Coordinates of N, CA and C in Angstrom, one line a residue:
X320 N 117.2 182.5 164.5 CA 116.8 184.0 164.4 C 117.5 184.7 165.6
X321 N 118.1 185.9 165.3 CA 118.7 186.7 166.3 C 117.6 187.5 167.0
X322 N 118.0 188.1 168.2 CA 117.0 188.9 168.9 C 116.6 190.1 168.1
X323 N 117.6 190.7 167.3 CA 117.3 191.8 166.5 C 116.2 191.5 165.4
X324 N 116.4 190.3 164.8 CA 115.5 189.9 163.8 C 114.1 189.6 164.4
X325 N 114.1 189.1 165.6 CA 112.8 188.9 166.2 C 112.1 190.2 166.5
X326 N 112.8 191.2 166.9 CA 112.2 192.5 167.1 C 111.7 193.1 165.9
X327 N 112.4 192.9 164.7 CA 112.0 193.5 163.5 C 110.7 192.8 162.9
X328 N 110.5 191.5 163.2 CA 109.4 190.8 162.7 C 108.2 190.8 163.7
X329 N 108.3 191.4 164.8 CA 107.3 191.5 165.8 C 106.2 192.4 165.3
X330 N 104.9 192.0 165.5 CA 103.8 192.7 164.9 C 103.6 194.0 165.8
X331 N 103.7 195.1 165.2 CA 103.6 196.4 165.9 C 102.7 197.3 165.1
X332 N 102.3 198.4 165.7 CA 101.4 199.4 165.0 C 102.1 200.0 163.8
X333 N 101.4 200.1 162.7 CA 101.9 200.9 161.6 C 101.0 202.2 161.5
X334 N 100.9 202.7 160.3 CA 100.0 203.9 160.1 C 98.6 203.5 160.1
X335 N 97.8 204.0 161.0 CA 96.4 203.6 161.1 C 95.6 204.1 159.8
X336 N 94.4 203.4 159.6 CA 93.6 203.9 158.5 C 93.0 205.2 158.8
X337 N 92.7 206.0 157.8 CA 92.0 207.3 158.0 C 90.6 207.1 158.5
X338 N 90.1 208.1 159.1 CA 88.7 208.1 159.5 C 87.8 207.9 158.3
X339 N 86.6 207.3 158.5 CA 85.6 207.2 157.4 C 85.3 208.6 156.8
X340 N 84.9 208.6 155.5 CA 84.6 209.9 154.8 C 83.6 210.7 155.6
X341 N 83.9 212.0 155.8 CA 83.0 212.9 156.4 C 83.2 212.9 157.9
X342 N 84.0 212.0 158.5 CA 84.2 212.0 159.9 C 85.3 213.1 160.3
X343 N 85.2 213.7 161.4 CA 86.2 214.7 161.9 C 86.5 214.4 163.4
X344 N 87.5 215.1 163.8 CA 87.9 215.0 165.3 C 88.2 216.4 165.8
X345 N 88.0 216.6 167.0 CA 88.3 217.9 167.7 C 88.5 217.7 169.2
X346 N 89.0 218.8 169.8 CA 89.2 218.8 171.3 C 88.4 220.0 171.8
X347 N 87.5 219.7 172.8 CA 86.6 220.8 173.2 C 86.3 220.6 174.7
X348 N 85.6 221.6 175.2 CA 85.1 221.6 176.6 C 84.0 222.7 176.7
X349 N 83.1 222.6 177.6 CA 82.1 223.6 177.8 C 81.4 224.0 176.5
X350 N 80.9 223.0 175.8 CA 80.2 223.2 174.5 C 79.1 222.1 174.4
X351 N 78.2 222.3 173.4 CA 77.2 221.4 173.1 C 77.8 220.0 172.7
X352 N 79.0 220.1 172.0 CA 79.6 218.8 171.6 C 80.2 218.1 172.8
X353 N 80.7 218.9 173.8 CA 81.3 218.3 175.0 C 80.1 217.7 175.8
X354 N 79.0 218.3 175.8 CA 77.8 217.7 176.5 C 77.4 216.4 175.9
X355 N 77.4 216.4 174.5 CA 77.0 215.1 173.8 C 78.1 214.1 174.1
X356 N 79.3 214.5 174.3 CA 80.4 213.5 174.6 C 80.2 212.9 176.0
X357 N 79.8 213.8 177.0 CA 79.5 213.3 178.3 C 78.4 212.3 178.3
X358 N 77.3 212.5 177.5 CA 76.2 211.6 177.4 C 76.6 210.3 176.8
X359 N 77.4 210.3 175.8 CA 77.9 209.0 175.2 C 78.7 208.3 176.2
X360 N 79.7 209.0 176.9 CA 80.5 208.3 177.9 C 79.7 207.7 179.0
X361 N 78.7 208.4 179.5 CA 77.8 207.9 180.5 C 77.1 206.7 180.1
X362 N 76.4 206.8 178.9 CA 75.6 205.6 178.5 C 76.4 204.4 178.3
X363 N 77.6 204.5 177.7 CA 78.4 203.3 177.5 C 78.9 202.7 178.8
X364 N 79.4 203.6 179.7 CA 79.9 203.1 180.9 C 78.9 202.5 181.8
X365 N 77.6 203.0 181.8 CA 76.6 202.4 182.6 C 76.1 201.1 181.9
X366 N 76.0 201.1 180.6 CA 75.6 199.9 179.9 C 76.6 198.7 180.1
X367 N 77.8 199.1 180.2 CA 78.9 198.0 180.3 C 79.3 197.8 181.8
X368 N 78.6 198.4 182.7 CA 78.8 198.1 184.1 C 80.0 198.6 184.8
X369 N 80.6 199.7 184.2 CA 81.8 200.3 184.8 C 81.4 201.2 186.0
X370 N 80.3 201.9 186.0 CA 79.9 202.8 187.0 C 78.4 202.7 187.2
X371 N 77.9 203.0 188.4 CA 76.5 203.0 188.7 C 75.8 204.2 188.1
X372 N 74.5 204.0 187.7 CA 73.7 205.0 187.2 C 73.4 206.1 188.2
X373 N 73.2 207.3 187.7 CA 73.0 208.5 188.5 C 71.7 209.2 188.1
X374 N 71.1 210.0 189.0 CA 69.9 210.8 188.6 C 70.2 211.8 187.6
X375 N 71.4 212.4 187.6 CA 71.6 213.5 186.7 C 72.2 213.1 185.3
X376 N 72.4 211.8 185.2 CA 73.0 211.3 183.9 C 74.4 211.6 183.7
X377 N 75.2 211.8 184.8 CA 76.6 212.0 184.7 C 77.3 211.0 185.6
X378 N 78.5 210.7 185.2 CA 79.3 209.8 186.0 C 79.8 210.5 187.3
X379 N 79.3 210.0 188.4 CA 79.6 210.6 189.7 C 81.1 210.8 190.0
X380 N 81.9 209.8 189.6 CA 83.3 209.8 189.8 C 84.0 211.0 189.2
X381 N 83.5 211.6 188.1 CA 84.1 212.7 187.5 C 83.5 214.0 187.9
X382 N 82.5 214.0 188.8 CA 81.8 215.2 189.3 C 82.8 216.3 189.7
X383 N 83.8 216.0 190.6 CA 84.7 217.0 191.1 C 85.7 217.5 190.0
X384 N 85.7 216.9 188.9 CA 86.7 217.2 187.8 C 86.0 217.8 186.6
X385 N 84.7 218.0 186.6 CA 84.1 218.5 185.4 C 84.6 219.8 184.8
X386 N 85.0 220.7 185.7 CA 85.5 222.0 185.3 C 86.9 221.9 184.7
X387 N 87.6 220.8 185.0 CA 88.9 220.5 184.4 C 88.9 219.7 183.1
X388 N 87.7 219.0 182.9 CA 87.7 218.0 181.9 C 87.8 218.5 180.4
X389 N 88.5 217.8 179.6 CA 88.6 218.1 178.2 C 88.2 216.9 177.4
X390 N 87.4 217.1 176.3 CA 86.9 216.0 175.6 C 87.4 216.0 174.2
X391 N 88.0 214.8 173.8 CA 88.5 214.5 172.5 C 87.4 213.7 171.8
X392 N 86.9 214.2 170.7 CA 85.7 213.5 170.1 C 86.0 213.2 168.6
X393 N 85.3 212.2 168.2 CA 85.2 211.9 166.8 C 83.8 212.0 166.4
X394 N 83.5 212.8 165.4 CA 82.1 213.2 165.0 C 81.9 212.5 163.6
X395 N 80.7 211.9 163.5 CA 80.4 211.2 162.2 C 79.9 212.2 161.1
X396 N 79.7 211.7 159.9 CA 79.2 212.6 158.8 C 77.8 213.1 159.1
X397 N 77.1 212.4 160.0 CA 75.8 212.9 160.4 C 75.8 213.9 161.6
X398 N 77.1 214.3 161.9 CA 77.3 215.3 163.0 C 76.9 214.7 164.4
X399 N 77.2 213.4 164.6 CA 76.9 212.8 165.9 C 78.3 212.4 166.5
X400 N 78.4 212.5 167.8 CA 79.6 212.1 168.5 C 79.5 210.6 168.6
X401 N 80.6 209.9 168.1 CA 80.6 208.5 168.1 C 81.7 207.9 168.9
X402 N 82.6 208.8 169.3 CA 83.7 208.3 170.1 C 84.3 209.5 171.0
X403 N 84.7 209.2 172.2 CA 85.2 210.2 173.1 C 86.2 209.7 174.0
X404 N 87.2 210.6 174.3 CA 88.2 210.4 175.4 C 88.0 211.6 176.3
X405 N 88.0 211.4 177.6 CA 88.1 212.5 178.6 C 89.5 212.6 179.1
X406 N 90.1 213.8 179.0 CA 91.4 214.0 179.6 C 91.4 215.2 180.5
X407 N 92.5 215.2 181.3 CA 92.6 216.3 182.2 C 94.1 216.7 182.3
X408 N 94.4 218.0 182.6 CA 95.8 218.5 182.7 C 96.0 219.0 184.1
X409 N 97.2 218.7 184.7 CA 97.5 219.2 186.0 C 98.5 218.4 186.8
X410 N 98.7 218.8 188.0 CA 99.5 218.0 188.9 C 98.8 216.7 189.3
X411 N 99.6 215.7 189.5 CA 99.1 214.3 189.7 C 98.0 214.3 190.8
X412 N 98.2 215.0 191.9 CA 97.3 215.0 193.0 C 96.0 215.6 192.7
X413 N 95.9 216.5 191.7 CA 94.7 217.2 191.4 C 93.8 216.4 190.4
X414 N 94.3 215.2 189.9 CA 93.6 214.5 188.9 C 92.9 213.2 189.4
X415 N 92.0 212.6 188.7 CA 91.4 211.4 189.2 C 92.4 210.3 189.5
X416 N 93.4 210.1 188.7 CA 94.4 209.1 189.0 C 95.1 209.3 190.3
X417 N 95.3 210.6 190.7 CA 95.9 210.9 192.0 C 95.0 210.7 193.1
X418 N 93.7 210.8 192.9 CA 92.7 210.5 194.0 C 92.6 209.0 194.2
X419 N 92.5 208.2 193.2 CA 92.4 206.8 193.4 C 93.7 206.1 193.7
X420 N 94.8 206.5 193.2 CA 96.1 205.9 193.4 C 97.1 206.9 193.9
X421 N 96.9 207.4 195.1 CA 97.8 208.5 195.6 C 99.2 208.1 195.9
X422 N 99.5 206.8 196.1 CA 100.8 206.4 196.5 C 101.7 206.1 195.3
X423 N 102.1 207.1 194.7 CA 103.0 206.9 193.5 C 104.4 206.6 193.9
X424 N 105.1 206.0 193.0 CA 106.5 205.6 193.2 C 107.5 206.7 192.6
X425 N 108.8 206.5 192.9 CA 109.8 207.3 192.3 C 109.8 207.1 190.8
X426 N 110.4 208.0 190.0 CA 110.5 207.9 188.6 C 109.2 208.4 187.8
X427 N 108.3 209.0 188.6 CA 107.1 209.5 188.0 C 107.4 210.7 187.1
X428 N 106.7 210.9 186.0 CA 106.9 212.1 185.2 C 106.7 213.4 186.1
X429 N 107.5 214.4 185.8 CA 107.4 215.6 186.6 C 106.1 216.3 186.3
X430 N 105.7 217.2 187.2 CA 104.4 217.9 187.1 C 104.6 219.1 186.0
X431 N 103.5 219.5 185.4 CA 102.2 218.8 185.4 C 102.1 217.7 184.3
X432 N 101.0 217.0 184.3 CA 100.9 215.8 183.4 C 99.5 215.9 182.8
X433 N 99.3 215.0 181.8 CA 98.0 214.9 181.1 C 97.5 213.5 181.5
X434 N 96.3 213.4 182.0 CA 95.7 212.1 182.3 C 94.7 211.7 181.2
X435 N 94.9 210.5 180.7 CA 93.9 209.9 179.8 C 92.9 209.2 180.7
X436 N 91.7 209.8 180.9 CA 90.8 209.3 182.0 C 89.8 208.3 181.5
X437 N 89.3 208.4 180.3 CA 88.3 207.4 179.8 C 88.3 207.3 178.3
X438 N 87.7 206.2 177.8 CA 87.5 206.0 176.4 C 86.2 205.4 176.2
X439 N 85.4 205.9 175.3 CA 84.1 205.4 175.0 C 83.8 205.5 173.5
X440 N 83.5 204.4 172.8 CA 83.2 204.4 171.4 C 81.8 203.7 171.2
X441 N 81.0 204.3 170.5 CA 79.6 203.7 170.3 C 79.8 202.3 169.7
X442 N 79.1 201.3 170.3 CA 79.3 199.9 169.9 C 79.2 199.7 168.4
X443 N 78.3 200.3 167.7 CA 78.1 200.1 166.3 C 79.2 200.7 165.4
X444 N 80.1 201.5 166.1 CA 81.2 202.1 165.4 C 82.5 201.5 165.7
X445 N 82.6 200.5 166.6 CA 83.9 199.9 167.0 C 84.5 199.1 165.8
X446 N 83.7 198.7 164.8 CA 84.3 198.0 163.7 C 85.1 198.8 162.8
X447 N 84.9 200.2 162.9 CA 85.7 201.1 162.0 C 87.1 201.3 162.6
X448 N 88.1 200.7 161.9 CA 89.4 200.9 162.3 C 89.9 202.3 162.2
X449 N 90.7 202.8 163.2 CA 91.2 204.1 163.1 C 90.5 205.1 164.1
X450 N 89.3 204.8 164.6 CA 88.7 205.7 165.5 C 89.4 205.8 166.8
X451 N 89.7 204.6 167.4 CA 90.4 204.6 168.7 C 91.7 205.3 168.6
X452 N 92.4 205.0 167.5 CA 93.8 205.5 167.3 C 93.7 207.1 167.1
X453 N 92.7 207.5 166.4 CA 92.5 209.0 166.3 C 92.3 209.7 167.6
X454 N 91.6 209.0 168.5 CA 91.4 209.6 169.9 C 92.7 209.5 170.7
X455 N 93.4 208.4 170.5 CA 94.7 208.4 171.2 C 95.6 209.5 170.7
X456 N 95.6 209.7 169.4 CA 96.5 210.8 168.8 C 96.1 212.2 169.3
X457 N 94.8 212.3 169.5 CA 94.3 213.6 170.0 C 94.8 213.9 171.4
X458 N 94.8 212.9 172.2 CA 95.4 213.1 173.6 C 96.9 213.4 173.5
X459 N 97.6 212.7 172.7 CA 99.0 213.0 172.5 C 99.2 214.4 172.0
X460 N 98.4 214.9 171.1 CA 98.6 216.2 170.6 C 98.3 217.3 171.7
X461 N 97.2 217.0 172.5 CA 96.9 217.9 173.6 C 98.1 218.0 174.6
X462 N 98.6 216.8 174.9 CA 99.7 216.8 175.9 C 100.9 217.6 175.4
X463 N 101.2 217.4 174.1 CA 102.4 218.0 173.5 C 102.2 219.5 173.4
X464 N 101.1 220.0 173.0 CA 100.8 221.4 172.8 C 100.5 222.1 174.1
X465 N 100.1 221.4 175.1 CA 99.9 222.1 176.4 C 101.1 222.3 177.2
X466 N 102.2 221.6 176.9 CA 103.5 221.8 177.6 C 103.6 221.0 178.8
X467 N 102.8 220.0 179.0 CA 102.9 219.1 180.2 C 104.1 218.1 179.9
X468 N 104.6 217.5 181.0 CA 105.8 216.7 180.9 C 105.5 215.2 180.4
X469 N 104.3 214.7 180.7 CA 104.1 213.3 180.4 C 102.6 212.9 180.4
X470 N 102.3 211.7 180.2 CA 101.0 211.1 180.2 C 100.8 210.1 181.4
X471 N 99.6 210.1 182.0 CA 99.3 209.2 183.0 C 97.9 208.6 182.8
X472 N 97.6 207.4 183.4 CA 96.3 206.8 183.3 C 96.2 205.7 184.3
X473 N 94.9 205.4 184.6 CA 94.6 204.2 185.3 C 94.1 203.1 184.4
X474 N 94.7 202.0 184.2 CA 94.4 201.1 183.2 C 94.4 199.6 183.7
X475 N 93.7 198.8 182.9 CA 93.8 197.3 183.1 C 95.3 196.9 182.8
X476 N 95.8 195.9 183.4 CA 97.2 195.4 183.0 C 97.3 195.1 181.6
X477 N 96.3 194.5 180.9 CA 96.4 194.2 179.5 C 96.5 195.4 178.6
X478 N 96.0 196.5 179.1 CA 96.1 197.7 178.2 C 97.5 198.3 178.3
X479 N 98.1 198.2 179.5 CA 99.5 198.7 179.5 C 100.4 197.8 178.6
X480 N 100.1 196.5 178.6 CA 100.9 195.6 177.7 C 100.6 196.0 176.2
X481 N 99.4 196.3 175.9 CA 99.1 196.6 174.5 C 99.8 197.9 174.1
X482 N 99.7 198.9 175.0 CA 100.3 200.2 174.7 C 101.8 200.1 174.5
X483 N 102.4 199.2 175.3 CA 103.9 199.1 175.2 C 104.3 198.2 174.1
X484 N 103.7 197.1 173.9 CA 104.2 196.1 172.9 C 103.7 196.3 171.5
X485 N 102.4 196.8 171.4 CA 101.9 197.0 170.0 C 102.1 198.4 169.5
X486 N 101.8 199.4 170.4 CA 102.0 200.8 170.1 C 103.3 201.4 170.3
X487 N 104.2 200.6 170.9 CA 105.6 201.1 171.0 C 105.9 202.1 172.1
X488 N 105.0 202.3 173.1 CA 105.2 203.2 174.1 C 106.1 202.6 175.2
X489 N 106.3 203.3 176.3 CA 107.1 202.8 177.4 C 106.5 203.2 178.7
X490 N 105.2 202.9 178.9 CA 104.5 203.2 180.1 C 105.0 202.3 181.2
X491 N 105.4 203.0 182.3 CA 105.8 202.2 183.5 C 104.7 202.3 184.6
X492 N 104.5 201.3 185.4 CA 103.6 201.3 186.5 C 104.2 202.3 187.5
X493 N 103.4 203.3 188.0 CA 104.0 204.3 188.8 C 103.4 204.3 190.2
X494 N 102.7 203.2 190.6 CA 102.1 203.0 191.9 C 101.5 201.7 192.0
X495 N 101.1 201.3 193.2 CA 100.5 200.0 193.4 C 99.2 199.8 192.7
X496 N 98.9 198.6 192.3 CA 97.6 198.2 191.7 C 96.5 198.4 192.7
X497 N 95.3 198.9 192.2 CA 94.2 199.1 193.1 C 93.0 198.4 192.6
X498 N 91.9 198.3 193.4 CA 90.6 197.8 193.0 C 89.7 199.0 192.8
X499 N 89.2 199.2 191.6 CA 88.3 200.3 191.3 C 87.0 199.7 190.8
X500 N 85.9 199.8 191.6 CA 84.6 199.2 191.3 C 84.7 197.8 190.8
X501 N 85.5 197.0 191.5 CA 85.6 195.6 191.1 C 86.6 195.2 190.0
X502 N 87.3 196.2 189.5 CA 88.3 196.0 188.4 C 89.7 196.3 189.0
X503 N 90.6 195.4 188.7 CA 92.0 195.6 189.1 C 92.7 196.6 188.0
X504 N 93.1 197.7 188.5 CA 93.7 198.7 187.6 C 95.0 199.2 188.2
X505 N 95.9 199.7 187.4 CA 97.2 200.2 187.9 C 97.4 201.6 187.3
X506 N 98.1 202.5 188.1 CA 98.5 203.8 187.5 C 99.7 203.6 186.7
X507 N 99.7 204.2 185.5 CA 100.9 204.1 184.6 C 101.2 205.5 184.2
X508 N 102.5 205.7 183.8 CA 102.9 207.0 183.3 C 104.1 206.9 182.4
X509 N 104.3 207.9 181.6 CA 105.5 208.0 180.7 C 105.8 209.5 180.4
X510 N 107.1 209.9 180.5 CA 107.4 211.2 180.1 C 107.3 211.3 178.5
X511 N 106.9 212.5 178.1 CA 106.9 212.7 176.6 C 108.2 212.5 176.0
X512 N 109.3 212.9 176.7 CA 110.6 212.8 176.1 C 111.0 211.3 175.9
X513 N 110.5 210.5 176.7 CA 110.7 209.0 176.5 C 110.0 208.5 175.3
X514 N 108.8 208.9 175.1 CA 108.1 208.6 173.8 C 108.8 209.1 172.6
X515 N 109.4 210.3 172.7 CA 110.1 210.8 171.6 C 111.4 210.1 171.3
X516 N 111.9 209.4 172.3 CA 113.1 208.6 172.1 C 112.9 207.2 171.6
X517 N 111.8 206.5 172.1 CA 111.7 205.1 171.8 C 110.7 204.8 170.7
X518 N 109.7 205.6 170.5 CA 108.7 205.3 169.5 C 109.2 205.4 168.0
X519 N 110.0 206.4 167.7 CA 110.5 206.4 166.3 C 111.3 205.1 165.9
X520 N 111.9 204.5 166.9 CA 112.6 203.2 166.7 C 111.7 202.0 166.7
X521 N 110.8 202.0 167.6 CA 109.9 200.8 167.7 C 108.8 200.8 166.7
X522 N 108.2 201.9 166.5 CA 107.0 202.0 165.6 C 107.1 203.3 164.7
X523 N 108.1 203.3 163.8 CA 108.3 204.5 163.0 C 107.1 205.1 162.2
X524 N 106.4 204.2 161.6 CA 105.2 204.6 160.8 C 104.1 205.2 161.8
X525 N 103.9 204.6 162.9 CA 102.9 205.0 163.8 C 103.3 206.4 164.4
X526 N 104.6 206.5 164.8 CA 105.1 207.7 165.3 C 105.0 208.9 164.4
X527 N 105.3 208.6 163.1 CA 105.2 209.7 162.1 C 103.7 210.2 162.0
X528 N 102.8 209.3 162.1 CA 101.4 209.6 162.1 C 101.0 210.4 163.3
X529 N 101.5 210.0 164.5 CA 101.3 210.7 165.7 C 101.7 212.2 165.6
X530 N 102.9 212.4 165.2 CA 103.5 213.7 165.1 C 102.7 214.6 164.1
X531 N 102.3 214.0 163.0 CA 101.4 214.8 162.1 C 100.2 215.4 162.8
X532 N 99.7 214.7 163.8 CA 98.5 215.1 164.5 C 98.7 216.3 165.5
X533 N 100.0 216.6 165.8 CA 100.2 217.7 166.7 C 99.7 219.0 166.2
X534 N 100.1 219.2 164.9 CA 99.6 220.5 164.3 C 98.2 220.4 163.7
X535 N 97.8 219.2 163.3 CA 96.5 219.0 162.7 C 95.3 219.1 163.7
X536 N 95.6 218.8 165.0 CA 94.6 218.7 166.0 C 93.8 220.1 166.1
X537 N 92.5 220.0 166.1 CA 91.7 221.2 166.2 C 91.3 221.3 167.7
X538 N 91.9 222.3 168.4 CA 91.7 222.5 169.8 C 90.9 223.8 170.0
X539 N 89.6 223.7 170.5 CA 88.8 224.9 170.5 C 88.6 225.4 172.0
X540 N 89.6 225.2 172.8 CA 89.6 225.7 174.1 C 90.9 226.4 174.4
X541 N 91.0 227.2 175.5 CA 92.2 227.9 175.9 C 92.9 227.0 177.0
X542 N 94.0 226.4 176.6 CA 94.6 225.4 177.4 C 95.2 226.1 178.7
X543 N 95.4 227.4 178.7 CA 96.0 228.0 179.9 C 95.1 228.0 181.1
X544 N 93.8 227.8 180.8 CA 92.8 227.8 181.9 C 92.5 226.4 182.4
X545 N 93.2 225.4 181.8 CA 92.8 224.0 182.0 C 93.8 223.2 182.8
X546 N 94.9 223.8 183.2 CA 96.0 223.1 183.9 C 95.8 223.3 185.4
X547 N 95.5 222.3 186.2 CA 95.2 222.4 187.6 C 96.5 222.1 188.4
X548 N 96.8 222.8 189.4 CA 98.0 222.6 190.2 C 97.6 222.4 191.7
X549 N 98.5 221.9 192.5 CA 98.2 221.7 193.9 C 98.0 223.1 194.6
X550 N 98.3 224.2 194.0 CA 98.1 225.5 194.6 C 96.9 226.2 194.1
X551 N 96.1 225.5 193.2 CA 94.9 226.1 192.6 C 94.8 225.8 191.2
X552 N 93.7 226.0 190.5 CA 93.4 225.7 189.1 C 93.8 226.9 188.3
X553 N 94.5 226.6 187.2 CA 95.0 227.7 186.3 C 96.3 227.4 185.7
X554 N 96.8 228.3 185.0 CA 98.0 228.1 184.3 C 99.2 227.9 185.2
X555 N 100.1 227.0 184.8 CA 101.3 226.8 185.6 C 102.4 227.8 185.2
X556 N 102.2 228.5 184.2 CA 103.3 229.4 183.7 C 102.9 230.2 182.6

C-alpha cells in the first residue's frame, strides 16, 4: 500500500448525524438560556472533579471573563439546555488561555482569536451522536463570522490528536504544557486560513458540513461588543 492509499483509507470524520428531532442550537450571552448553560457547565465540571465547588454556583476560574463569555448551546425538544461550549473572543492575553499559558511561541495566530474554553454535555445525552459536533460547528461559525484570525484552546494532548487526526484540523501547540488543577494541558492554536486550506482535502464531507453552519448559526448577540483587546474590551475595528 502506498502512503497516499493509506491516507485515503484512514478513518476520518464524515458528515455528522443531524440533531435529534426537535433539538436546536444557538449562540447567546446575557440571557436565561446563557444562565442555564452556566448551571449545566458548573454541575458537570464539579461532578467530574475538574473544578472545586463554589458558594455562588459558578466556576471561579471564569469569574473574570463572564462579561466576555459566549455560550453555544444545544436545546432539547423539552426546551432544556443539554450541551454547552463556552467561548471568548479577543487578544490572547485577555483570554483564559493567555492567563494560564502566557508563554506562547512563535507562529501563533495573529490577534484577535476565538478561544474554545469549555465543553459540557449532559451525561444522559452523550449517547446521541452529533451533539458535540454541532457545538464544535457553532464555535467555528462564531469565529468565522466575528472576523477573528484563528482558534485557540487549552486541551489534553489526546484531544489535540483527535482534532488533527480524526477531524482533519491542524492545531499546533503554541506554548509549553502546563498543569491545570492536576491535569496536564497544552495551549493549541490554528489560523482559520489553515483550516480552509487543509480540511477540504483531509475531511471533505465534514468540511462541507462545517461551512454550511456558518450561515445557519443563530447568533443572538452583538459580536462587536464581545471582542476584548489588550487596550480594553470592545470592537477591534
